[in-house]
Tab-separated table of C-alpha atoms (C1' of nucleotides) in Angstrom:
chain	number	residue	atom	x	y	z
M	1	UNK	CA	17.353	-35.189	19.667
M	2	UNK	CA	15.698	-32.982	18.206
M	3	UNK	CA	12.175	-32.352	16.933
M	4	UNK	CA	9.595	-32.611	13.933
M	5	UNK	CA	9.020	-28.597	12.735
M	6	UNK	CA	5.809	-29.887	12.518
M	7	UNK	CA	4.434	-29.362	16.443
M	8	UNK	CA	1.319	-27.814	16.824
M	9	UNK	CA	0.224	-24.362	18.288
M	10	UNK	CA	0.325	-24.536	22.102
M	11	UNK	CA	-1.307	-21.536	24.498
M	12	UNK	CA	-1.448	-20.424	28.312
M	13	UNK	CA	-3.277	-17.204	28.806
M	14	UNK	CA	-2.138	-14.107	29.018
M	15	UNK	CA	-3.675	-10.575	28.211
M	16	UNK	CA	-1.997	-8.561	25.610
M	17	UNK	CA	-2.062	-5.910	27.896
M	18	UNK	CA	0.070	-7.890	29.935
M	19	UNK	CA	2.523	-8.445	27.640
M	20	UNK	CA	3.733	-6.465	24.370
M	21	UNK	CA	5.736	-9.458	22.473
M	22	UNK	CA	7.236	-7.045	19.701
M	23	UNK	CA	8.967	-4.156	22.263
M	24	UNK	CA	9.603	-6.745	24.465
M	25	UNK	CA	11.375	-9.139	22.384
M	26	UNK	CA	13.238	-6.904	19.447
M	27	UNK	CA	13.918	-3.466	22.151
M	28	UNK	CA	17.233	-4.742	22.610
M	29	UNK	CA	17.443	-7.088	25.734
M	30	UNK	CA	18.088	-10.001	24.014
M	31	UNK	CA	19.935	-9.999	20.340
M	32	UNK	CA	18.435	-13.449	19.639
M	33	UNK	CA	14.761	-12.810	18.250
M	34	UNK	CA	13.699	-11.906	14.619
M	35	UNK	CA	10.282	-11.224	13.009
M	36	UNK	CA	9.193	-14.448	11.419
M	37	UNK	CA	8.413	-14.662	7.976
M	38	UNK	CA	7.445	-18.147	6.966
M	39	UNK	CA	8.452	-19.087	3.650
M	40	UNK	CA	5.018	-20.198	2.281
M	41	UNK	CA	3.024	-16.923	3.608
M	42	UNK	CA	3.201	-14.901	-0.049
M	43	UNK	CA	2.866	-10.936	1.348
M	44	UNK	CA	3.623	-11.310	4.764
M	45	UNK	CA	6.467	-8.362	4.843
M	46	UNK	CA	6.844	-8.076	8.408
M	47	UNK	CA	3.512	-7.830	10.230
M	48	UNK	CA	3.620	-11.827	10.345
M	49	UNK	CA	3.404	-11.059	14.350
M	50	UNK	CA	5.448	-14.010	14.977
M	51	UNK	CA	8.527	-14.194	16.298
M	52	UNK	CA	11.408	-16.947	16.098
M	53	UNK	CA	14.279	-16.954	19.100
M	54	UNK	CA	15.970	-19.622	21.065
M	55	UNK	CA	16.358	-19.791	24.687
M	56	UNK	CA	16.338	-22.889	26.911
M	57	UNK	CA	17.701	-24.882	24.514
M	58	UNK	CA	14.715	-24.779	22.464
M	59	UNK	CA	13.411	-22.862	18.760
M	60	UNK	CA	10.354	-21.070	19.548
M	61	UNK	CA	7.889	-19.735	17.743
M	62	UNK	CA	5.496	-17.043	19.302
M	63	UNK	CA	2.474	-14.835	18.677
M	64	UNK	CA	-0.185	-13.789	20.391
M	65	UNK	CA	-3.851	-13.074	20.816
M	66	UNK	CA	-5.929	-10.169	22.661
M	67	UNK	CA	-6.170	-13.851	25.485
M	68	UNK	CA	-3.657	-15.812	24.641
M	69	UNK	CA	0.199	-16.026	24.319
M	70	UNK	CA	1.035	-18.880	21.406
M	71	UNK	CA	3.426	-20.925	21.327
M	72	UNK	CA	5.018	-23.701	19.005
M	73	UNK	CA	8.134	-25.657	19.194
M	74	UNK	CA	10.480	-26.031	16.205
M	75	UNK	CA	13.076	-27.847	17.413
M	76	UNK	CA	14.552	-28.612	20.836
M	77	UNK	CA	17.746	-30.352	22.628
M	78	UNK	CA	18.361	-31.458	26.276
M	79	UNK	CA	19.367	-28.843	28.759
M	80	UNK	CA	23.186	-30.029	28.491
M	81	UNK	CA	23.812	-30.062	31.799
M	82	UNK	CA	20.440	-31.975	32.865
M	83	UNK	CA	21.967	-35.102	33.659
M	84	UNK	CA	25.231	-34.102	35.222
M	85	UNK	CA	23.142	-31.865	37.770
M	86	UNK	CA	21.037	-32.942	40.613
M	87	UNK	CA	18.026	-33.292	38.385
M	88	UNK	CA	15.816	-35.091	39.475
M	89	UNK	CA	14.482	-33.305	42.646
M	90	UNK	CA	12.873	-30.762	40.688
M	91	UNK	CA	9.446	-31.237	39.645
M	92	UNK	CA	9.242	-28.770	36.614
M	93	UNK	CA	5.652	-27.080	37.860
M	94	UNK	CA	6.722	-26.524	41.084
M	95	UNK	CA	6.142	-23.437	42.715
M	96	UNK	CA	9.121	-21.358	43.177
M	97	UNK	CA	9.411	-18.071	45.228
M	98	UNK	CA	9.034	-15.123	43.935
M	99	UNK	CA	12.456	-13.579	43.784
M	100	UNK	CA	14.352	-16.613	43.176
M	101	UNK	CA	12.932	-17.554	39.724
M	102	UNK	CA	15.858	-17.709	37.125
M	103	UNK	CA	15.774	-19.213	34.054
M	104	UNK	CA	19.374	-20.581	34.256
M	105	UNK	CA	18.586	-21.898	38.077
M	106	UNK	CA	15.248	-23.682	36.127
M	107	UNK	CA	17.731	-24.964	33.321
M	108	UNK	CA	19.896	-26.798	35.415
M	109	UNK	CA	17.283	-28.409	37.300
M	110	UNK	CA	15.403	-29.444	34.179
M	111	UNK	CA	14.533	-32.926	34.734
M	112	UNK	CA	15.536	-36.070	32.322
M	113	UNK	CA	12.935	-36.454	29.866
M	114	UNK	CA	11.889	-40.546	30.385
M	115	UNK	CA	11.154	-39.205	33.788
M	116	UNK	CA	8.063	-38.168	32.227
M	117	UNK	CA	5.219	-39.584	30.454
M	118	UNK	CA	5.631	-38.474	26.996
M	119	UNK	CA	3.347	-35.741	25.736
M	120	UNK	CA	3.137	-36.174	21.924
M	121	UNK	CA	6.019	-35.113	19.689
M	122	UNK	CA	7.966	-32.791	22.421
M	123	UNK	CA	10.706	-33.965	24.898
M	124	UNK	CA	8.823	-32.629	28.221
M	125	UNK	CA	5.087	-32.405	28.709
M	126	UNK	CA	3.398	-28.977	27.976
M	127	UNK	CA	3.869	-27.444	31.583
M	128	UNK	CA	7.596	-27.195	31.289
M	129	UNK	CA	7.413	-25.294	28.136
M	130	UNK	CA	4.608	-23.044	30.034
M	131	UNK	CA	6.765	-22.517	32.787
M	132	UNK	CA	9.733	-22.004	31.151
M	133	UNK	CA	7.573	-19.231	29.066
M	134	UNK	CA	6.270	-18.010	32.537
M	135	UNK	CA	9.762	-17.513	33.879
M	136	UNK	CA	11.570	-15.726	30.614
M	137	UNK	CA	8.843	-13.028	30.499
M	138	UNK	CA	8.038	-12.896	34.399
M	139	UNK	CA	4.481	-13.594	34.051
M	140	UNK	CA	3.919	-13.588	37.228
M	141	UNK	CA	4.460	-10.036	38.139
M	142	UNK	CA	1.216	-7.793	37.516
M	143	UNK	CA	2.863	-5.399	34.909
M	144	UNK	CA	-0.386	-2.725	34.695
M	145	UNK	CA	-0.011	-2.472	38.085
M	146	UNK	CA	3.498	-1.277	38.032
M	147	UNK	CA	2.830	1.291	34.705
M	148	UNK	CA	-0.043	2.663	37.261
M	149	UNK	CA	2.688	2.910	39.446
M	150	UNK	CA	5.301	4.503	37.138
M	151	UNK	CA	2.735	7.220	36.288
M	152	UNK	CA	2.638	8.505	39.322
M	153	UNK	CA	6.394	8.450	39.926
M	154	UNK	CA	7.222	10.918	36.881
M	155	UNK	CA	5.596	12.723	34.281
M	156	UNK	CA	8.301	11.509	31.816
M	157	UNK	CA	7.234	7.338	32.350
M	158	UNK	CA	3.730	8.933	32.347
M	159	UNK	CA	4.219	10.493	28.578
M	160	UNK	CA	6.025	7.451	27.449
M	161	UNK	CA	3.257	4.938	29.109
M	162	UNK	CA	0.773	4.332	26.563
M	163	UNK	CA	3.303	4.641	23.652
M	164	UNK	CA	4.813	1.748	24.941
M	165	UNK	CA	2.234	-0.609	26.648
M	166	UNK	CA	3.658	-3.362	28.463
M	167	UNK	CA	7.193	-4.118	27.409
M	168	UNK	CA	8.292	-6.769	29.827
M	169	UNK	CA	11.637	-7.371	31.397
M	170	UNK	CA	12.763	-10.929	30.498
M	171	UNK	CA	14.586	-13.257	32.628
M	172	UNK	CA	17.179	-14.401	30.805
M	173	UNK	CA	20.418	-16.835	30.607
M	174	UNK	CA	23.082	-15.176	32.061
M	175	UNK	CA	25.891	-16.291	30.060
M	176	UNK	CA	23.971	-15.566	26.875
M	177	UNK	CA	23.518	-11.998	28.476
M	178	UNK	CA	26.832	-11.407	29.639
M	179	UNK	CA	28.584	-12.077	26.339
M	180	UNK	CA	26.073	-10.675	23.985
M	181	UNK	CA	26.674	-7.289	26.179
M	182	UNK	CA	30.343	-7.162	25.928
M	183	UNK	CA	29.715	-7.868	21.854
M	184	UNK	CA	27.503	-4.455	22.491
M	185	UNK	CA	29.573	-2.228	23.811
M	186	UNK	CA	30.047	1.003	20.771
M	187	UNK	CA	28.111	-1.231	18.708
M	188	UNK	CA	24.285	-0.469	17.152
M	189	UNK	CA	21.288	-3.577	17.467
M	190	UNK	CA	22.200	-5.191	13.919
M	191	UNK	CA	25.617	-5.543	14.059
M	192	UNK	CA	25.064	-6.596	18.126
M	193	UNK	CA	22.736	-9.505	16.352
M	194	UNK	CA	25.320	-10.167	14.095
M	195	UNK	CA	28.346	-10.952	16.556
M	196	UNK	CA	25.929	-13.147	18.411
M	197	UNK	CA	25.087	-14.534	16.024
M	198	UNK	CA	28.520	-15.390	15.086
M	199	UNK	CA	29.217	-16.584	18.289
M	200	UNK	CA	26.896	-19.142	18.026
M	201	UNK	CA	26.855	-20.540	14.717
M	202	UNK	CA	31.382	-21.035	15.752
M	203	UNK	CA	30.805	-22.467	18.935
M	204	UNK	CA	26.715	-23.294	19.779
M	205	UNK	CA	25.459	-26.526	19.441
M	206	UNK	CA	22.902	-27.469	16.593
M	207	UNK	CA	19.502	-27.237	17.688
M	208	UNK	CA	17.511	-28.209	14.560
M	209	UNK	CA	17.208	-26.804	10.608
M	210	UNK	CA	14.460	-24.925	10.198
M	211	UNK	CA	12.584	-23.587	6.338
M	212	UNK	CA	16.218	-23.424	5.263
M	213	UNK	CA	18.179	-21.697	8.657
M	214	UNK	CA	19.968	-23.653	11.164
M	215	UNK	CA	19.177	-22.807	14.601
M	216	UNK	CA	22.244	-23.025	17.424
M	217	UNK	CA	22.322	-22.846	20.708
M	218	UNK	CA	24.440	-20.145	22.630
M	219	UNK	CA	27.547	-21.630	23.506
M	220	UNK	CA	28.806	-22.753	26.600
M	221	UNK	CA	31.168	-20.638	28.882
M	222	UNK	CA	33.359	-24.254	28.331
M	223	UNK	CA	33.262	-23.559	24.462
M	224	UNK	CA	34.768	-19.702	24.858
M	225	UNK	CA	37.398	-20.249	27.382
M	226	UNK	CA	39.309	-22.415	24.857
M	227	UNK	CA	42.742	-21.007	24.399
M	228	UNK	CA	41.959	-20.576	20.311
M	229	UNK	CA	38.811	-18.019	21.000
M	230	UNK	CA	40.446	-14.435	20.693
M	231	UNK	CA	42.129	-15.342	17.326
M	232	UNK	CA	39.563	-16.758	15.656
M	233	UNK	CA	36.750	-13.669	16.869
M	234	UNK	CA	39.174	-11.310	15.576
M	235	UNK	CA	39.220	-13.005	12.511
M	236	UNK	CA	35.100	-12.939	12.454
M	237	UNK	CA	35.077	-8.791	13.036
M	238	UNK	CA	34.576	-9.066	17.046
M	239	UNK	CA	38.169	-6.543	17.532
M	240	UNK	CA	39.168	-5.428	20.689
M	241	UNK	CA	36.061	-7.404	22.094
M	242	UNK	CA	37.870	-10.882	21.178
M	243	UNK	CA	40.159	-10.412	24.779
M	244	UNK	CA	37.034	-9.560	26.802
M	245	UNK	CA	34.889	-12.577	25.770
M	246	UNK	CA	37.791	-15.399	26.298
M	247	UNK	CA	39.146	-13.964	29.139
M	248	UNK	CA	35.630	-13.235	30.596
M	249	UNK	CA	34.634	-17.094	29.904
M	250	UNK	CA	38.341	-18.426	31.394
M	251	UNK	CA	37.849	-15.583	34.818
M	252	UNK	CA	34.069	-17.467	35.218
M	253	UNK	CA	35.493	-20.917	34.690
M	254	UNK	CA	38.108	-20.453	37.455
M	255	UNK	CA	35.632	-18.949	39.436
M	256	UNK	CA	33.073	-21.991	39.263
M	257	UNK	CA	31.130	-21.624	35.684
M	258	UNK	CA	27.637	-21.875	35.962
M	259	UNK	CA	27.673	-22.219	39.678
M	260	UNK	CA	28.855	-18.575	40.442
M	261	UNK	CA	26.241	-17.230	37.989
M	262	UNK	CA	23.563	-18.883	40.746
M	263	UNK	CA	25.221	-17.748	43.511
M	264	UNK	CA	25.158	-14.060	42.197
M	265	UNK	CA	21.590	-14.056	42.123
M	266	UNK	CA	21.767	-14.957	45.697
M	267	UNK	CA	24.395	-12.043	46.252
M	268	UNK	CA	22.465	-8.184	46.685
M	269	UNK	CA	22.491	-6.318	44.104
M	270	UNK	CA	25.505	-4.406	44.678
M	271	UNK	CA	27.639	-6.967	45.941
M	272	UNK	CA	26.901	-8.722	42.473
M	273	UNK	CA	28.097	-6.096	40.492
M	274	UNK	CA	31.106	-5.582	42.153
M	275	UNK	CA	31.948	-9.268	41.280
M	276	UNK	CA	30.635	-8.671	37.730
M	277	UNK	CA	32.899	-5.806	37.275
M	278	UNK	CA	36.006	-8.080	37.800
M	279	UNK	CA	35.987	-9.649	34.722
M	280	UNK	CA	37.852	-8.228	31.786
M	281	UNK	CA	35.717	-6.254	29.389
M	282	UNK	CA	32.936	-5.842	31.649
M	283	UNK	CA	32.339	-2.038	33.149
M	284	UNK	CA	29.885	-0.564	34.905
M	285	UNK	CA	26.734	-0.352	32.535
M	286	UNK	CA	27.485	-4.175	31.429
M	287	UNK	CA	27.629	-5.602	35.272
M	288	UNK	CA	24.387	-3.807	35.260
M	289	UNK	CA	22.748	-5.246	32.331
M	290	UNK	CA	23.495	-8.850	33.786
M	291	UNK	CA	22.403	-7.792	36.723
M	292	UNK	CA	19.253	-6.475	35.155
M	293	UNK	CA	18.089	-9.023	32.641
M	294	UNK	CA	19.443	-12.502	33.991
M	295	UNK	CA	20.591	-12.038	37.601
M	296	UNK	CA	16.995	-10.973	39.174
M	297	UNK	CA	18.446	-7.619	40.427
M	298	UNK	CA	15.486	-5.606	38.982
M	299	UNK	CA	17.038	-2.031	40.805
M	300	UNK	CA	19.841	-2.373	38.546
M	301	UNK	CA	19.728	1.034	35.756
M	302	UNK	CA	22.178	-0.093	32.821
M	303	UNK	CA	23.605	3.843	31.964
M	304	UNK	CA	24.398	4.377	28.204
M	305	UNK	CA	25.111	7.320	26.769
M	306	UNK	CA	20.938	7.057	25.719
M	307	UNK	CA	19.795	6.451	29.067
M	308	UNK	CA	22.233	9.972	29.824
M	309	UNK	CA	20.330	11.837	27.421
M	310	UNK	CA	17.229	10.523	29.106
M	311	UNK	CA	18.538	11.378	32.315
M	312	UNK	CA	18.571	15.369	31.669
M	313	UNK	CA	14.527	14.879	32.448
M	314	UNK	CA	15.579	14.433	35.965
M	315	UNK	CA	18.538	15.692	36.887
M	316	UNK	CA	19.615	19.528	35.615
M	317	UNK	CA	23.520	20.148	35.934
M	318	UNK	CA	25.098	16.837	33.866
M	319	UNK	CA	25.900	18.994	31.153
M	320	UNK	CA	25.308	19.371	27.540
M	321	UNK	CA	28.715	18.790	25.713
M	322	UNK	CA	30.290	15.858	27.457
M	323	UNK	CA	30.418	12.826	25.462
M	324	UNK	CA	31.486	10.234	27.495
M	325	UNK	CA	29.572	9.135	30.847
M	326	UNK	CA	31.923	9.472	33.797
M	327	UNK	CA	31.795	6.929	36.881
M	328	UNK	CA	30.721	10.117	39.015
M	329	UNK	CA	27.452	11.127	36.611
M	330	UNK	CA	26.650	6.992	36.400
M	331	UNK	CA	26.040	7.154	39.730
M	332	UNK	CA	24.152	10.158	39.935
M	333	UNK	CA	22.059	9.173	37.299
M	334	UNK	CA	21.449	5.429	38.471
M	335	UNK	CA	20.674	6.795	42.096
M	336	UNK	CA	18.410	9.181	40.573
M	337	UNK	CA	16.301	6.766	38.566
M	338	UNK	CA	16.144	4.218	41.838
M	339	UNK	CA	14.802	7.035	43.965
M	340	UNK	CA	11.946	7.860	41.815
M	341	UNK	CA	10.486	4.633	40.374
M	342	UNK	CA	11.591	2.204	43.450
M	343	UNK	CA	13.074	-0.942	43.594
M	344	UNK	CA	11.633	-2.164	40.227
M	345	UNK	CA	13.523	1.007	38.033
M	346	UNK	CA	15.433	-0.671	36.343
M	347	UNK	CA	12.493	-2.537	34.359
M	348	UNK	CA	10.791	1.398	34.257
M	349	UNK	CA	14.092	2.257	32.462
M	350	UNK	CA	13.901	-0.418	30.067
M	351	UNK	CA	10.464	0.745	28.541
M	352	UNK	CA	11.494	4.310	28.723
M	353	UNK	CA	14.515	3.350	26.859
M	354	UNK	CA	12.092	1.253	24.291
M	355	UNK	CA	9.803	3.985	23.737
M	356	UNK	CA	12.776	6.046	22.821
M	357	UNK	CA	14.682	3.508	20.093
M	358	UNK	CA	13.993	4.996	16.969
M	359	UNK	CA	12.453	1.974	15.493
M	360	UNK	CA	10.043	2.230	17.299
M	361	UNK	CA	9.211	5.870	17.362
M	362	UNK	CA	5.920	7.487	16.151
M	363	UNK	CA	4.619	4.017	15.490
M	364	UNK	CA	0.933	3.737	16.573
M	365	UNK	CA	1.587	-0.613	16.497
M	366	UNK	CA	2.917	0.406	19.931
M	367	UNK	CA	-0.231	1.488	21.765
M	368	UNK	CA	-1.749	-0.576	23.526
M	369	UNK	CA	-5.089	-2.454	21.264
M	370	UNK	CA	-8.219	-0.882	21.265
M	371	UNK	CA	-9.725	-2.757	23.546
M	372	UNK	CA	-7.105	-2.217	26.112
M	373	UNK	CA	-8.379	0.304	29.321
M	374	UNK	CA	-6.070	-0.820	31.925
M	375	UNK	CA	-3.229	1.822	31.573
M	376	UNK	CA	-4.858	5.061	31.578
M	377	UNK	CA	-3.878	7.622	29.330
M	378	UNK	CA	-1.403	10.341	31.773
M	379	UNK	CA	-3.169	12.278	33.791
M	380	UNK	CA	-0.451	14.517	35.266
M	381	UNK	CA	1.442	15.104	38.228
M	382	UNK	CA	4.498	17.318	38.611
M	383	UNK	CA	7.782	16.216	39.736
M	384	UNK	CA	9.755	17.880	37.332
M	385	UNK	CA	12.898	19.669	37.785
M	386	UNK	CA	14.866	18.990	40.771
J	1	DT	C1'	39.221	10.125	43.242
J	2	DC	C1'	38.083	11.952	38.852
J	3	DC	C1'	38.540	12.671	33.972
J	4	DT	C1'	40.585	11.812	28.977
J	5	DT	C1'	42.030	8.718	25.186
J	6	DA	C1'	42.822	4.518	22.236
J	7	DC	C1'	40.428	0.635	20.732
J	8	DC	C1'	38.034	-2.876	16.138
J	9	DT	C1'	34.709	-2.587	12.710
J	10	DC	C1'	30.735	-1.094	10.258
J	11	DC	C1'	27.631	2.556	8.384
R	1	DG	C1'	30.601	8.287	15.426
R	2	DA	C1'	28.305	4.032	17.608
R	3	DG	C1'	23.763	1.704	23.396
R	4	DG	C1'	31.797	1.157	26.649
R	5	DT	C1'	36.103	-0.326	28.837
R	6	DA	C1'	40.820	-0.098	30.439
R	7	DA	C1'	44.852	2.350	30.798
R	8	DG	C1'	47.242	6.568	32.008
R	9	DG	C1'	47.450	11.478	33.668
DNA sequence: TCCTTACCTCC
DNA sequence: GAGGTAAGG
């Protein structure tokens, strides 16, 4: 079931300054995405500007234009559970309320393919790939709006602002979220990638072989609840994380799989987390990152030990020396961040945390292009030091 | 309730 | 030590 590499270049519009595909995609929300190099492009070191990732099921290839996000398909499988869901009452393009667009609700609604007419080479017809596209990156929310916003909430988002023009917070799967965070926990991007990786490649599905890679899918809560997990993730470097992610995937089995991941997008925010919390391996700052980046709970503020070096722009008194992030200052610091940028601040936090990943720093690729006047340059406004 | 420490592995 | 968590004081 899957598809010739060969599918064309597909668009839907979208301004760059809408949408920063390089922060957005490699800042460390998702572990899946790499810089594309194709094999027959002779220099093309890294500024390729296309990017190669899997979500939905399907290889994607993206790039963009000052008008135009881009899009090609290199290979693609069913949604696994399309036909053993109630498919077929969901037209694809359908409009769905703001609020209650998740990817993984989308997924499982994804309709048969012969109930459409055929477009070309692909399994669906363009709009679902559109829409799909729509959903992971939240097109629909006006993001210059909300940097105009940020400005005036903090001098800090204000400074960071036009280093880092629109970095986007995806909507993701939450099972692929959940278990790539407990791989992160005292672990740095790469080697994050790499256990995901791993994950996959041991118990994803094939997608489709690509210029020489083989692309999975992420594996299925099904596939890491199996009694054999732990031993064989110690085995592939995953240490004291091994526990967390079978008995995580066994806990969300018994507690309905896929079904309890919807209904804690339904839950608020808080009440989610608290049910997040009660699996093993996951603490405070990973029930937040689900709660962030796939559950649609965008006041959410992941706290790292980064974020609490951040955090001494707001708040004086958390101390210099202390290493580790107690429950008490987590809260303090979370609270603090909700009460100045509002219900969205935990997508604020994720481009103040891009802007501050080192590789990204001091890189002008980050401004926003040229021809970009939409996010003004800071103009000021003190708020400092409470 | 609040705060330390061990934990796997890689760099 | 690293973008944390669970166990024990």
């Amino acid at each position: 079931m899957t598809t010739a590499a060969g599918s064309k270049w597909r668009s839907l519009l979208c301004e760059s300054s809408q949408l920063q595909l390089k922060a957005t995609l490699l800042g460390g929300q998702s572990f899946r995405w790499k810089n594309y190099k194709s094999t027959g492009k002779g220099q093309s070191e890294d500024a390729s500007g296309e990017f190669i990732g899997v979500f939905a099921n399907i290889v994607w290839l993206l790039r963009q234009t000052e008008r135009e996000l881009q899009y090609r398909i290199v290979g693609e499988q069913l949604y696994p559970n399309a036909a053993s869901t109630n498919a077929a009452q969901a037209p694809v393009n359908s409009e769905t309320p703001e609020g209650k667009n998740n990817l993984a609700e989308v997924w499982m609604k994804v309709p048969e393919p012969k109930e459409f007419a055929k477009d070309s080479e692909l399994l669906y017809p363009a709009a679902h790939y559109e829409q799909l596209l729509r959903i992971y990156f939240r097109l629909d929310v006006d993001l210059e709006q909300h940097y105009r916003k940020w400005i005036e909430c903090h001098d800090h988002f204000a400074n960071s602002a036009h280093r880092f023009y629109a970095v986007r917070q995806l909507d993701q799967d939450p099972v692929e979220n959940l278990f790539s965070f407990i791989c992160s926990q005292n672990n740095h991007i790469t080697r994050i990638s790499d256990l995901v990786e791993k994950l996959c490649t041991n118990y994803g599905d094939k997608i489709c072989d690509h210029e020489g890679t083989t692309y999975w899918n992420f594996p299925s809560v099904e596939a890491l609840a199996n009694g054999a997990v732990e031993g064989r993730l110690r085995e592939l470097g995953f240490g004291y994380r091994a526990k967390y992610i079978q008995g995580s995937a066994a806990k969300i089995l018994s507690l309905g799989g896929l079904e309890w991941f919807r209904r804690l997008t339904e839950l608020d925010y808080k009440a989610a987390r608290t049910e997040l919390i009660g699996l093993p391996g996951i603490g405070p700052k990973v029930a937040d990152c689900v709660c962030l980046m796939s559950l649609n709970h965008l006041q959410a503020i992941p706290v790292d030990t980064h974020v609490f070096q951040l955090a001494k722009h707001y708040l004086s008194g958390l101390g210099n020396k202390t290493q580790a992030v107690t429950d008490k200052q987590y809260v303090l610091v979370a609270d603090k961040f909700r009460e100045i940028y509002g219900p969205y601040a935990g997508w604020a936090q994720t481009v103040l945390f891009c802007s501050d990943l080192r590789q990204f720093k001091d890189r002008n690729e980050n401004r926003a292009p040229p021809g970009d006047k939409a996010v003004p340059v800071p103009k000021k406004k003190a708020k400092k030091g409470n």
